[in-house]
Amino acid sequence: MFEKHIACIGAGYVGGPTMAVIAMKCPQYKVTVVDVNEARIKAWQTENLPIYEPGLLEVVKEARGRNLFFSTDIDAAIRESEIIFVSVNTPTKTFGEGSGKAADLQYWEKVAREILHESESPKIVIEKSTLPVKTSQTMENILNANDKNIHFDVISNPEFLAEGTAVKDLLEPDRVLIGSRETPGGLKARQSIVDIYANWVPADRIVTSNVWSAELSKLVANAFLAQRISSINSISALCERTEASVQEVSHAVGMDTRIGSRFLNASIGFGGSCFKKDILNLVYICEAYHLPEVAQYWEWVLKMNEYQESRFVRNMVRSMFNTIVDKRIALFGFAFKSNTGDTRESPAIYVAKKLLEEKADVVITDPKAIENARIDLAGCEGNINYIEDPYEAARGVHAVAIMTEWDLYRNLSWDKIYASMEKPAFVFDGRNILDIEKLFNIGFNVFPLGHPPLKHF
Ligand code: NAD
Ligand code: UDX
């Protein structure tokens, strides 16, 4: 009854939304998303999805039960499907050779072996996870070393969605990249994947390439994006010394159409599950190919990010008269960016830990990420409170620090917050989202990023 059977192994931030959109746009295909994590699969079957992503529930509900299914029966999904996307996690390795830099491919390889073990017919296996360049060669070697006479094609189709805008990014992608071997078989497999996306993505946005270019492009895209943030963050430090404003600089610089205005917002540093891990992976690959200068070039993007995080905390301590012992500080936001509950690599984790080391009392507030924050800070010594209402979180604190650019925080009644705080009251805006003149006139001492502070003393 269905034209094609598609499986996706890995029901996380990428697998879930990506497959939901494919299923919604292509009712002629049966799409089954499988995972070893039973709780996650159960949650995908409810109204309370395992990840928060604007618009995702509507997409899932349109297709779920019709042609979109969630299951823990990985083997059955493999047997049934001729096309298998793999979107399992590929974290940074924490042991052995390449520890702290290389990608940990153990989950990927396990899946490849499971596909090999269960398959009774030829399959197209798609790298949806972000992987080191040349991984598909290893995968082909593993998959095609079978005595069942089954042929596997490996395609690279990296995912460029960003969290918080995943549904929009999937429905209207800047581009979909599909890389394959350029053999007759490889080109045929490539076309099958092009045909899936052609159901809703305009032809000129579907880009094809050789398989290595596709794998590498994903790492490079993330490295370029992160590099822009590190570039503007480095300039924010200079602005603070020179009475320039980083927002004015980034506006002026970004108006050059060759540079472009996006991704030039100074911040406490980039977070998220991808940038750090993918740049570390790129650095490792460059080192492995004996390109130390190239490796160091990209490593500095990460060093600058760490510098920005530590600079932020240092500035807080210095500004609050060089001690924050027993001072209560509210962190507004804990997610690594707005519109997500994800806290992976969130700079707020670093800031919270450092403030606790300085013996401050920390209050965490966030509209979506409190549960993850509790997990991230479990075991930390010191006084931590989790309070969802920002007004309650700010009551009696010496300072508020903006960690995440939630719209909610722009529109708060800052008069009310000021009235309930200890004096002198401090605001450290790690995202430059507040009206600093207004806050200064209320009575706050305001410390924006990349801008001289507005102080009453
Ligand atoms: P995730 O941790 O949210 O999801 C991965 C899922 O794979 C988990 O649910 C895990 O249980 C499952 N899994 C692991 N091993 C398995 C196995 N053997 N069998 C079945 N399921 C298994 O990760 P994610 O954020 O979705 O990222 C997945 C990949 O996509 C990574 O390579 C990442 O770099 C890449 N990526 C992520 C994003 C993002 O915004 N999160 C964007 C683009 C690309
Ligand atoms: C990123 C890539 O954008 C996406 O294409 C890829 O598929 C996965 O990695 P994501 O990590 O979800 O997506 O979010 P992104 O919007 O890129 O933000 C990453 C971090 O950079 C966040 O902490 C964000 O707050 C920060 N950021 C972003 C800035 O500090 N300044 C900016 O101007 C933009």
mmCIF file with all atom_site columns, N, CA and C in Angstrom, residues 27 73 217 240 385 433:
data_model
loop_
_atom_site.group_PDB
_atom_site.id
_atom_site.type_symbol
_atom_site.label_atom_id
_atom_site.label_alt_id
_atom_site.label_comp_id
_atom_site.label_asym_id
_atom_site.label_entity_id
_atom_site.label_seq_id
_atom_site.pdbx_PDB_ins_code
_atom_site.Cartn_x
_atom_site.Cartn_y
_atom_site.Cartn_z
_atom_site.occupancy
_atom_site.B_iso_or_equiv
_atom_site.pdbx_formal_charge
_atom_site.auth_seq_id
_atom_site.auth_comp_id
_atom_site.auth_asym_id
_atom_site.auth_atom_id
_atom_site.pdbx_PDB_model_num
ATOM 1  N N  . PRO A 1 27  ? 2.765  11.353 2.251  1.00 0.00 ? 27  PRO A N  1
ATOM 2  C CA . PRO A 1 27  ? 1.875  10.316 2.807  1.00 0.00 ? 27  PRO A CA 1
ATOM 3  C C  . PRO A 1 27  ? 1.985  8.983  2.066  1.00 0.00 ? 27  PRO A C  1
ATOM 4  N N  . ASP A 1 73  ? 11.261 -1.579 17.965 1.00 0.00 ? 73  ASP A N  1
ATOM 5  C CA . ASP A 1 73  ? 11.617 -2.799 17.221 1.00 0.00 ? 73  ASP A CA 1
ATOM 6  C C  . ASP A 1 73  ? 12.509 -2.422 16.033 1.00 0.00 ? 73  ASP A C  1
ATOM 7  N N  . SER A 1 217 ? 31.237 19.103 4.158  1.00 0.00 ? 217 SER A N  1
ATOM 8  C CA . SER A 1 217 ? 30.485 20.372 4.139  1.00 0.00 ? 217 SER A CA 1
ATOM 9  C C  . SER A 1 217 ? 29.760 20.606 5.449  1.00 0.00 ? 217 SER A C  1
ATOM 10 N N  . GLU A 1 240 ? 34.412 46.892 24.859 1.00 0.00 ? 240 GLU A N  1
ATOM 11 C CA . GLU A 1 240 ? 34.289 47.270 26.269 1.00 0.00 ? 240 GLU A CA 1
ATOM 12 C C  . GLU A 1 240 ? 35.449 48.158 26.726 1.00 0.00 ? 240 GLU A C  1
ATOM 13 N N  . ASN A 1 385 ? 18.749 27.242 43.561 1.00 0.00 ? 385 ASN A N  1
ATOM 14 C CA . ASN A 1 385 ? 17.291 27.183 43.556 1.00 0.00 ? 385 ASN A CA 1
ATOM 15 C C  . ASN A 1 385 ? 16.801 27.218 42.120 1.00 0.00 ? 385 ASN A C  1
ATOM 16 N N  . ILE A 1 433 ? 19.856 41.873 25.036 1.00 0.00 ? 433 ILE A N  1
ATOM 17 C CA . ILE A 1 433 ? 18.440 41.920 24.630 1.00 0.00 ? 433 ILE A CA 1
ATOM 18 C C  . ILE A 1 433 ? 17.672 43.005 25.390 1.00 0.00 ? 433 ILE A C  1
#
